[in-house]
Each structure stands twice: as C-alpha cells, then as structure tokens.
Coordinates of N, CA and C in Angstrom, one line a residue:
M1 N 0.0 1.1 -1.6 CA 0.8 0.8 -1.2 C 1.9 2.2 -1.7
E2 N 2.9 2.9 -0.1 CA 3.6 4.2 -0.8 C 5.2 3.2 -0.2
L3 N 6.4 3.9 -0.8 CA 7.3 3.6 -0.6 C 7.9 5.3 -0.2
R4 N 8.7 5.2 1.2 CA 9.6 6.0 1.1 C 10.8 6.6 0.9
G5 N 11.6 7.3 1.2 CA 12.8 7.2 0.9 C 13.5 7.8 2.4
P6 N 14.8 8.3 2.6 CA 15.2 9.0 3.6 C 15.0 10.4 3.8
L7 N 13.5 10.7 4.4 CA 13.8 11.9 4.0 C 13.2 12.6 2.8
S8 N 14.2 12.7 2.4 CA 14.2 13.2 0.8 C 13.7 13.1 -0.8
W9 N 13.2 12.0 -0.8 CA 12.3 11.4 -1.5 C 10.9 10.3 -1.2
R10 N 10.3 10.6 -2.2 CA 9.0 9.5 -1.8 C 8.3 9.2 -3.4
I11 N 7.8 7.6 -3.2 CA 7.1 7.8 -4.5 C 5.8 6.4 -4.1
G12 N 5.8 7.2 -4.1 CA 3.8 6.8 -3.9 C 3.3 5.3 -5.0
I13 N 2.6 4.1 -4.9 CA 2.3 4.0 -6.1 C 0.3 3.5 -5.7
R14 N -0.3 4.2 -6.6 CA -1.6 3.6 -6.2 C -1.8 2.1 -6.9
R15 N -3.0 1.2 -6.3 CA -2.8 0.0 -7.0 C -4.1 -0.2 -7.0
W16 N -4.5 -0.7 -7.3 CA -6.7 -1.3 -7.0 C -7.3 -0.3 -7.1
D17 N -6.8 0.4 -7.3 CA -7.5 2.1 -6.8 C -9.0 2.0 -7.3
H18 N -10.2 2.0 -6.1 CA -11.4 1.1 -6.7 C -12.4 2.0 -7.5
L19 N -12.1 3.3 -7.8 CA -12.7 4.5 -8.2 C -12.1 3.9 -9.8
V20 N -10.8 4.4 -10.2 CA -9.8 4.3 -10.8 C -10.2 3.0 -12.2
D21 N -9.9 1.9 -11.5 CA -10.8 0.6 -11.8 C -12.4 0.3 -12.1
C22 N -13.3 1.4 -11.4 CA -14.1 1.2 -11.6 C -14.8 2.3 -12.9
A23 N -13.7 2.8 -13.2 CA -14.2 4.1 -14.2 C -13.5 3.2 -15.5
L24 N -13.1 1.9 -15.7 CA -12.6 1.7 -16.6 C -13.2 -0.3 -16.8
W25 N -13.6 0.1 -16.2 CA -14.8 -1.0 -16.2 C -15.9 -0.6 -17.1
I26 N -16.8 0.1 -15.8 CA -17.7 1.1 -17.0 C -17.6 1.3 -18.3
R27 N -16.7 1.8 -18.5 CA -16.4 2.3 -19.9 C -15.8 0.9 -20.8
A28 N -15.8 0.2 -20.3 CA -15.6 -1.3 -21.0 C -16.7 -2.1 -21.7
S29 N -17.3 -1.8 -20.4 CA -18.3 -2.9 -19.9 C -20.1 -2.5 -20.8
E30 N -20.1 -0.6 -21.0 CA -21.5 0.0 -21.3 C -20.4 0.5 -23.1
R31 N -19.6 0.3 -23.6 CA -18.7 0.7 -24.4 C -18.9 1.7 -25.0
I32 N -18.9 3.1 -23.9 CA -18.5 4.0 -24.2 C -17.8 4.7 -25.0
E33 N -17.8 5.6 -25.5 CA -16.9 6.3 -26.9 C -16.3 7.6 -26.2
V34 N -15.2 7.4 -25.8 CA -14.7 8.7 -25.3 C -13.4 9.5 -25.9
P35 N -14.5 11.4 -26.5 CA -13.3 11.5 -26.7 C -12.0 11.7 -26.6
A36 N -11.2 11.7 -27.4 CA -9.5 12.0 -27.0 C -9.1 13.1 -26.0
H37 N -8.2 12.1 -25.3 CA -7.3 13.2 -24.4 C -5.8 12.4 -24.3
R38 N -4.9 13.0 -24.2 CA -3.5 12.4 -23.4 C -3.6 11.6 -22.4
L39 N -4.4 11.9 -21.6 CA -4.8 10.7 -20.5 C -5.5 9.9 -20.9
V40 N -6.0 9.7 -21.4 CA -7.2 8.3 -21.5 C -6.6 7.4 -21.8
P41 N -6.4 5.7 -21.3 CA -5.7 4.8 -22.0 C -6.7 3.9 -22.2
G42 N -5.2 3.0 -23.1 CA -6.4 1.8 -24.3 C -7.6 0.7 -23.4
P43 N -7.9 0.1 -24.1 CA -9.4 -0.5 -23.1 C -8.7 -0.8 -22.0
L44 N -9.2 -1.9 -21.4 CA -9.7 -2.1 -19.7 C -9.1 -3.9 -20.8
D45 N -8.1 -5.0 -19.4 CA -7.0 -5.5 -19.3 C -8.1 -6.7 -19.2
V46 N -9.2 -7.1 -20.0 CA -9.7 -8.3 -19.6 C -9.6 -9.3 -20.9
D47 N -10.0 -10.5 -20.7 CA -10.3 -11.5 -21.6 C -11.3 -11.0 -22.8
E48 N -12.8 -10.5 -21.6 CA -13.8 -10.8 -22.6 C -14.6 -9.3 -22.0
P49 N -15.1 -8.5 -22.4 CA -15.1 -7.1 -21.2 C -16.7 -7.6 -21.4
P50 N -17.4 -7.3 -19.8 CA -18.8 -7.0 -19.5 C -19.4 -6.8 -20.3
A51 N -20.8 -7.7 -20.3 CA -22.2 -7.5 -21.3 C -22.2 -5.7 -20.8
P52 N -22.9 -5.2 -22.2 CA -23.7 -3.5 -21.5 C -24.6 -4.1 -21.1
T53 N -25.3 -2.7 -20.6 CA -26.4 -3.0 -20.1 C -27.9 -2.2 -20.9
R54 N -26.9 -1.3 -21.8 CA -28.1 -0.7 -22.4 C -27.6 -0.3 -23.7
P55 N -27.9 -0.4 -25.0 CA -28.0 0.3 -25.4 C -26.5 0.7 -26.3
L56 N -25.4 1.1 -27.3 CA -24.7 1.7 -27.0 C -25.0 3.0 -27.4
G57 N -24.1 4.3 -26.0 CA -24.3 5.8 -26.6 C -25.2 5.6 -25.9
F58 N -25.5 5.0 -24.9 CA -26.5 5.3 -23.8 C -26.0 6.9 -22.9
V59 N -24.8 6.7 -22.4 CA -24.0 7.3 -21.7 C -23.3 8.1 -22.1
P60 N -23.1 9.8 -22.6 CA -22.1 10.7 -23.0 C -20.6 10.3 -23.3
G61 N -19.6 10.3 -24.2 CA -18.5 10.3 -23.9 C -17.7 11.1 -23.3
A62 N -18.2 12.5 -23.3 CA -18.0 14.0 -22.3 C -17.7 13.5 -20.6
E63 N -19.3 12.5 -21.0 CA -19.7 12.8 -19.0 C -18.2 11.7 -18.5
W64 N -18.0 10.9 -19.6 CA -16.8 9.6 -18.8 C -15.4 10.1 -18.7
L65 N -15.4 11.2 -19.8 CA -14.2 12.1 -19.8 C -14.1 13.0 -18.8
G66 N -14.9 13.3 -18.2 CA -14.9 14.7 -17.4 C -14.8 13.5 -15.7
W67 N -15.6 12.5 -15.8 CA -15.2 11.3 -14.5 C -14.3 11.3 -14.1
W68 N -13.1 11.0 -15.3 CA -12.1 10.6 -15.5 C -10.9 11.4 -15.1
L69 N -11.2 12.4 -15.5 CA -10.4 13.4 -15.6 C -10.5 13.3 -13.9
S70 N -11.5 13.9 -13.5 CA -11.6 14.0 -11.7 C -11.0 13.0 -11.1
L71 N -10.3 11.9 -11.5 CA -10.4 11.0 -10.6 C -8.6 11.3 -11.0
V72 N -8.2 11.3 -11.9 CA -6.8 10.9 -12.4 C -5.9 12.9 -11.9
D73 N -6.8 13.2 -12.6 CA -5.8 15.3 -12.4 C -6.4 16.1 -12.0
P74 N -7.1 15.8 -10.4 CA -8.1 16.5 -9.5 C -7.6 18.1 -9.6
A75 N -6.6 18.2 -9.1 CA -5.9 19.7 -9.6 C -6.0 20.7 -11.3
G76 N -6.1 19.7 -11.9 CA -6.3 20.4 -13.1 C -7.5 19.7 -13.6
Q77 N -8.2 19.2 -13.6 CA -9.1 19.3 -14.8 C -10.6 19.0 -13.9
R78 N -10.7 18.9 -12.3 CA -12.1 18.8 -11.1 C -13.0 20.2 -12.2
P79 N -14.4 20.6 -13.1 CA -15.0 21.0 -12.8 C -15.2 21.8 -11.6
A80 N -15.9 23.3 -11.4 CA -16.1 24.5 -10.5 C -17.2 23.6 -10.1
P81 N -17.2 23.4 -9.0 CA -18.4 23.0 -8.0 C -19.6 24.2 -8.4
R82 N -21.0 23.4 -8.8 CA -21.8 24.4 -8.8 C -22.8 23.9 -7.4
A83 N -23.5 25.0 -7.1 CA -24.4 24.9 -5.7 C -25.1 24.2 -6.0
D84 N -26.3 24.4 -7.3 CA -27.4 23.7 -7.8 C -27.1 22.0 -7.6
L85 N -26.0 21.7 -7.9 CA -25.9 20.4 -7.8 C -25.8 19.1 -6.4
E86 N -26.3 17.6 -7.3 CA -27.2 17.5 -5.5 C -25.8 16.1 -5.5
P87 N -25.0 16.1 -4.6 CA -24.2 15.0 -4.5 C -24.7 13.1 -4.8
A88 N -23.9 12.7 -5.2 CA -24.7 11.1 -5.4 C -24.3 10.7 -4.6
D89 N -25.5 10.6 -3.9 CA -25.0 9.6 -2.6 C -25.5 8.0 -3.4
D90 N -26.1 7.2 -4.2 CA -26.0 6.3 -4.2 C -24.9 5.7 -5.6
T91 N -23.5 6.1 -5.2 CA -22.3 6.0 -5.9 C -21.0 6.0 -5.4
P92 N -20.0 5.3 -5.9 CA -18.7 5.5 -5.0 C -18.8 6.1 -4.8
D93 N -18.6 7.6 -5.5 CA -18.1 8.6 -5.7 C -19.3 10.0 -6.0
P94 N -19.4 10.1 -4.7 CA -21.3 11.0 -4.8 C -20.6 11.9 -5.0
L95 N -19.4 12.9 -5.3 CA -18.9 14.4 -5.2 C -18.2 14.1 -6.9
G96 N -17.9 13.4 -7.2 CA -17.3 13.2 -8.9 C -18.2 13.2 -9.4
L97 N -19.2 13.1 -9.7 CA -20.5 11.8 -10.2 C -20.7 12.8 -10.3
A98 N -21.7 14.0 -9.6 CA -22.1 15.0 -9.7 C -22.8 15.1 -11.3
P99 N -21.6 16.4 -11.5 CA -22.2 17.2 -12.5 C -22.9 16.4 -13.3
W100 N -22.5 14.7 -13.5 CA -23.3 14.0 -14.8 C -24.0 12.8 -14.2
P101 N -25.5 13.8 -14.6 CA -25.9 12.6 -15.0 C -26.7 11.3 -15.2
A102 N -26.3 11.1 -16.2 CA -26.8 9.6 -17.1 C -25.5 9.4 -16.7
L103 N -24.7 9.4 -16.9 CA -23.1 8.7 -15.9 C -23.6 8.1 -14.8
R104 N -23.8 9.5 -13.8 CA -24.3 9.2 -12.3 C -25.2 7.3 -11.8
R105 N -26.3 7.8 -12.9 CA -27.4 7.0 -12.3 C -26.6 5.1 -13.5
L106 N -25.5 5.4 -14.3 CA -25.1 4.4 -14.6 C -24.6 3.3 -14.0
V107 N -23.7 4.0 -13.1 CA -22.7 3.8 -12.1 C -23.4 3.0 -11.5
A108 N -24.2 3.6 -10.4 CA -25.3 3.4 -9.5 C -25.7 2.2 -10.0
E109 N -26.0 1.8 -10.8 CA -26.6 0.6 -11.1 C -25.7 -0.7 -11.5
R110 N -24.0 -0.3 -12.5 CA -23.4 -0.6 -12.6 C -22.5 -1.7 -11.2
W111 N -22.0 -0.8 -9.8 CA -21.5 0.0 -9.3 C -20.9 -1.9 -8.7
P112 N -22.4 -2.3 -8.3 CA -22.1 -4.2 -7.5 C -21.1 -4.5 -8.5
A113 N -21.5 -4.7 -9.6 CA -21.0 -5.7 -10.7 C -19.2 -5.5 -10.8
A114 N -18.9 -3.9 -10.4 CA -17.3 -3.1 -11.0 C -17.1 -3.7 -9.6
R115 N -17.9 -3.3 -8.4 CA -16.6 -3.3 -7.4 C -16.5 -5.2 -7.0
D116 N -17.4 -6.4 -7.7 CA -16.3 -7.6 -7.3 C -15.5 -8.3 -8.7
W117 N -16.0 -7.0 -9.9 CA -14.7 -7.3 -10.8 C -13.2 -6.7 -10.6
H118 N -13.7 -5.4 -9.0 CA -12.6 -5.5 -8.7 C -11.7 -6.2 -7.7
T119 N -12.3 -6.4 -6.7 CA -12.2 -7.5 -5.7 C -11.9 -8.7 -6.2
A120 N -12.5 -9.7 -7.5 CA -11.8 -10.7 -7.8 C -10.2 -10.2 -8.9
R121 N -10.4 -9.4 -8.9 CA -9.1 -8.7 -9.7 C -7.6 -8.2 -9.3
Q122 N -8.3 -8.0 -8.2 CA -7.1 -7.8 -6.9 C -6.6 -8.7 -6.1
R123 N -7.9 -10.0 -5.9 CA -7.5 -11.5 -5.5 C -6.3 -11.9 -6.1
D124 N -7.0 -12.2 -6.8 CA -5.8 -12.8 -8.9 C -4.3 -12.4 -8.7
S125 N -4.5 -11.2 -8.8 CA -2.6 -10.9 -8.6 C -2.2 -10.2 -7.7
F126 N -2.7 -10.9 -6.4 CA -1.5 -11.7 -6.0 C -1.2 -13.0 -5.8
A127 N -1.2 -13.5 -7.0 CA -0.7 -14.6 -7.0 C 0.5 -14.4 -8.6
R128 N 0.7 -12.7 -8.7 CA 1.6 -13.0 -10.1 C 2.9 -12.4 -9.4
P129 N 3.8 -12.1 -9.7 CA 4.8 -12.0 -9.7 C 5.1 -9.6 -9.7
G130 N 5.5 -9.2 -8.7 CA 5.3 -7.9 -9.6 C 6.9 -7.4 -10.0
P131 N 7.2 -6.5 -9.9 CA 8.5 -5.7 -10.6 C 9.6 -7.5 -9.5
G132 N 11.0 -7.0 -10.3 CA 12.3 -7.9 -10.1 C 12.6 -7.0 -9.0
T133 N 13.1 -5.6 -9.3 CA 13.5 -4.5 -8.9 C 12.7 -3.6 -8.0
S134 N 12.8 -3.1 -6.8 CA 12.1 -2.5 -5.8 C 12.2 -1.1 -5.9
T135 N 11.6 -0.2 -6.0 CA 11.5 1.0 -6.4 C 12.9 1.9 -5.7
T136 N 12.8 0.8 -3.9 CA 13.9 1.9 -3.4 C 15.4 1.6 -4.2
D137 N 15.0 0.1 -4.3 CA 16.8 -0.3 -5.2 C 17.1 0.9 -6.3
V138 N 16.0 1.3 -7.2 CA 16.2 1.8 -8.7 C 17.0 3.3 -7.6
V139 N 16.5 3.8 -6.8 CA 17.1 4.9 -6.2 C 18.0 4.7 -5.8
R140 N 18.3 3.8 -5.2 CA 19.5 3.5 -4.7 C 20.8 3.1 -5.6
Q141 N 20.2 2.5 -6.2 CA 21.6 2.7 -8.0 C 21.6 3.8 -8.4
V142 N 20.3 4.9 -8.7 CA 20.9 6.3 -9.8 C 21.7 6.8 -8.2
E143 N 21.3 6.8 -7.6 CA 22.5 7.6 -6.4 C 24.1 7.0 -6.7
E144 N 23.9 5.6 -6.6 CA 25.4 4.7 -6.6 C 26.0 5.7 -7.6
S145 N 24.9 5.5 -9.1 CA 25.5 6.2 -10.6 C 26.3 7.7 -9.9
L146 N 25.6 8.4 -9.4 CA 26.0 9.9 -9.2 C 26.9 10.0 -8.3
G147 N 26.8 9.6 -7.6 CA 28.1 9.8 -6.1 C 27.4 10.7 -5.2
R148 N 25.7 10.2 -4.9 CA 25.3 11.5 -4.5 C 23.4 11.1 -4.0
S149 N 23.8 11.8 -3.1 CA 22.0 11.5 -2.3 C 21.6 12.2 -3.8
V150 N 19.6 11.7 -4.5 CA 19.4 12.1 -4.8 C 18.6 13.9 -4.2
R151 N 18.6 14.9 -5.2 CA 17.4 15.8 -4.9 C 16.5 15.0 -4.2
P152 N 15.6 15.9 -3.4 CA 14.5 15.6 -2.8 C 13.2 16.3 -3.9
F153 N 12.5 15.1 -4.2 CA 11.3 14.2 -4.8 C 10.0 14.0 -4.5
R154 N 9.3 14.5 -4.9 CA 7.9 13.2 -5.3 C 6.9 12.6 -6.2
I155 N 6.5 11.7 -6.6 CA 6.5 10.9 -7.0 C 5.4 9.8 -7.2
E156 N 4.2 10.2 -8.0 CA 2.4 9.5 -8.0 C 2.3 8.2 -9.0
I157 N 2.6 7.5 -8.6 CA 2.2 6.2 -9.6 C 0.7 5.7 -9.4
V158 N 0.1 6.3 -10.4 CA -1.2 5.6 -10.5 C -1.4 4.0 -11.4
L159 N -1.5 2.8 -10.9 CA -1.2 1.8 -12.1 C -2.4 1.7 -12.8
L160 N -2.8 1.4 -13.4 CA -3.7 1.3 -14.6 C -4.1 -0.6 -15.4
P161 N -5.6 -0.7 -15.4 CA -5.2 -2.6 -15.7 C -5.6 -2.2 -17.0
V162 N -4.7 -1.5 -17.7 CA -5.5 -1.6 -18.8 C -4.0 -2.3 -20.3
R163 N -4.7 -2.6 -21.5 CA -3.9 -3.3 -22.7 C -3.4 -2.4 -23.2
D164 N -2.3 -1.5 -22.5 CA -2.0 -1.2 -23.7 C -0.4 -0.7 -22.8
E165 N 0.5 -0.1 -23.5 CA 1.9 -0.1 -22.7 C 2.7 1.4 -22.6
V166 N 1.4 2.5 -22.6 CA 2.1 4.0 -22.8 C 1.9 4.3 -21.3
I167 N 3.0 5.0 -21.0 CA 2.7 5.9 -19.9 C 2.4 7.7 -19.4
R168 N 1.5 7.7 -18.9 CA 0.9 9.1 -19.2 C 1.8 9.5 -18.4
R169 N 1.9 11.0 -18.2 CA 2.7 11.9 -17.7 C 1.2 12.9 -17.4
V170 N 0.8 12.8 -16.2 CA -0.1 13.8 -15.5 C 0.1 15.0 -15.7
D171 N 1.0 14.9 -14.3 CA 1.8 16.4 -14.5 C 3.1 16.7 -13.5
H172 N 4.2 17.3 -13.3 CA 5.4 16.8 -13.0 C 5.8 15.5 -11.6
E173 N 4.4 15.4 -10.5 CA 4.3 14.6 -10.0 C 3.5 12.8 -9.8
R174 N 3.5 13.4 -10.9 CA 2.1 12.3 -11.7 C 2.2 11.3 -12.6
Y175 N 1.9 10.1 -12.8 CA 2.0 9.2 -13.7 C 1.7 8.5 -13.8
L176 N 0.7 7.8 -15.0 CA -0.4 7.4 -15.0 C 0.2 5.5 -15.8
V177 N 0.3 4.2 -15.4 CA 1.5 3.6 -15.9 C 0.9 2.3 -15.8
P178 N 0.7 1.9 -16.7 CA -0.8 0.4 -16.3 C 0.2 -0.9 -16.5
E179 N -0.3 -1.1 -15.9 CA 0.4 -2.9 -15.1 C 1.0 -3.8 -15.5
R180 N 0.3 -3.7 -16.8 CA 1.5 -4.9 -17.7 C 3.3 -3.5 -17.7
V181 N 3.5 -3.0 -17.9 CA 5.1 -2.2 -18.0 C 5.3 -2.1 -16.5
Y182 N 4.7 -1.8 -15.2 CA 4.7 -2.2 -14.1 C 5.3 -3.2 -13.5
D183 N 5.1 -4.6 -14.4 CA 4.6 -5.8 -13.6 C 6.1 -6.7 -14.5
S184 N 6.8 -5.8 -15.4 CA 7.5 -6.2 -16.3 C 9.5 -5.7 -16.0
P185 N 10.1 -6.1 -16.4 CA 11.4 -5.4 -16.8 C 10.9 -4.0 -17.0
R186 N 10.8 -3.7 -17.5 CA 11.3 -2.1 -18.0 C 10.6 -1.4 -17.4
W187 N 9.6 -1.9 -16.5 CA 9.7 -0.7 -15.1 C 10.9 -0.2 -14.6
P188 N 11.8 -0.9 -14.0 CA 12.9 -0.4 -13.6 C 13.6 1.0 -14.4
V189 N 13.9 0.5 -16.1 CA 14.2 1.1 -16.6 C 13.6 2.1 -16.9
W190 N 12.7 2.4 -17.1 CA 11.5 4.5 -17.1 C 11.8 4.6 -15.8
L191 N 11.8 4.0 -14.6 CA 12.0 4.9 -13.3 C 12.9 5.1 -13.2
R192 N 14.1 4.3 -13.7 CA 16.1 4.4 -13.6 C 15.9 6.3 -14.4
A193 N 15.7 6.4 -15.2 CA 16.0 7.2 -16.6 C 15.1 8.5 -15.7
L194 N 13.6 8.6 -14.7 CA 13.1 9.1 -14.4 C 14.0 9.9 -13.4
V195 N 14.2 9.0 -12.3 CA 15.0 9.5 -11.0 C 16.4 9.8 -11.3
L196 N 16.9 10.1 -12.5 CA 17.8 10.7 -12.7 C 17.9 12.2 -13.4
R197 N 16.9 11.9 -13.9 CA 15.9 13.0 -14.7 C 16.2 14.3 -13.9
I198 N 15.4 13.5 -12.4 CA 14.7 14.8 -11.9 C 15.1 15.0 -10.3
G199 N 15.9 13.9 -9.8 CA 17.3 13.7 -8.6 C 18.3 14.1 -8.6

C-alpha cells in the first residue's frame, strides 16, 4: 500500500512482502544463526516457530544474511553478479538466491510451507486494527505545526513480523519497522518526529 501527498512528499508502506516474510520464516524454522548486523531484526513474531527440517547449522548464517540484505538493502548490499551463477528458478527469488547454494536448496524445499504461513498471516491481520492515525494525517499535523508545507521527501517503510520494537534505518529513505510498532500508538509519534526532521 502506498500513501501519497500533494506531489511534494510520498510515503510507501510495504506490508506482507512475501520475500521478506519468507526469509524471516526460513530463519525461524531452520533456527539459522545469523551474524550480527544492524539490519537483522529480532525473532519472528509467532507463538511457536515451525519445526526445522534439518540439523541445526545446515545453512550458513552468512548465506541467510546475504539474502536478507539483498531484500532490504538492494542498493547497498547486493553482491556483484557473477557470470557463472545460474538463476535459482525453483525458488521465489531466482536471482537473489543464486549466490547461496545451501540456502537456495532449503528455500526451494520450504517455500510452500512459508507461503502458506504468509497467506494465513495476511488473512488474519485484516481483522486487527492498524494505527489509529493515518500517515497523511501525521504529515498534515506537521505542516500545521510548521505553518507551511513540508519540503519534498520520499520514505519507504518495510513492515516486519518480528518480536522486537527496534526501528532500523536502512538509508535516508528506507526504514525497517516491526509491525507491532506500526500497529501501536508509538507509530504516529515516531513518524511525526521523522517528518519534522526531514520536512
């Protein structure tokens, strides 16, 4: 879903991104130990993680991290393409998974279960209330407080189904926001502070 302003600003909200959700589900289901990185969020927001299919440590955490960064920070983190890589045509992300063979095989095998979880999660979330204040209302409130229109800006918000409340800044336009923050009273407060700073 994208929310637009009067030509001068744009805020895009990416919720239920199937590749982002799939990557988080794969990490949780296979208990993949990922190297620390500022863009790696907390655990998947589920009551009970799916059962792993293989012994722990089957997929190197560095492979998952490489895939994750290619999904959430494609401009800054995607590895340079190599001529010898074949697309992973049996996966939901043929080019993104090509450099990581162990992860590629696992995702190809587990994708149907991840997709089913994603679809059920998406269906269930329609019953939950979202933020009480719309993004457009927040920008209008900022403009009223400033007594002028905000300067042109563009923001992309990627919502994550994770059990933490840390908002992660990818770059000056993209932020990773836990759904539990977006669906809480904290969201308009954070967004207002951001718009005040950049607008």
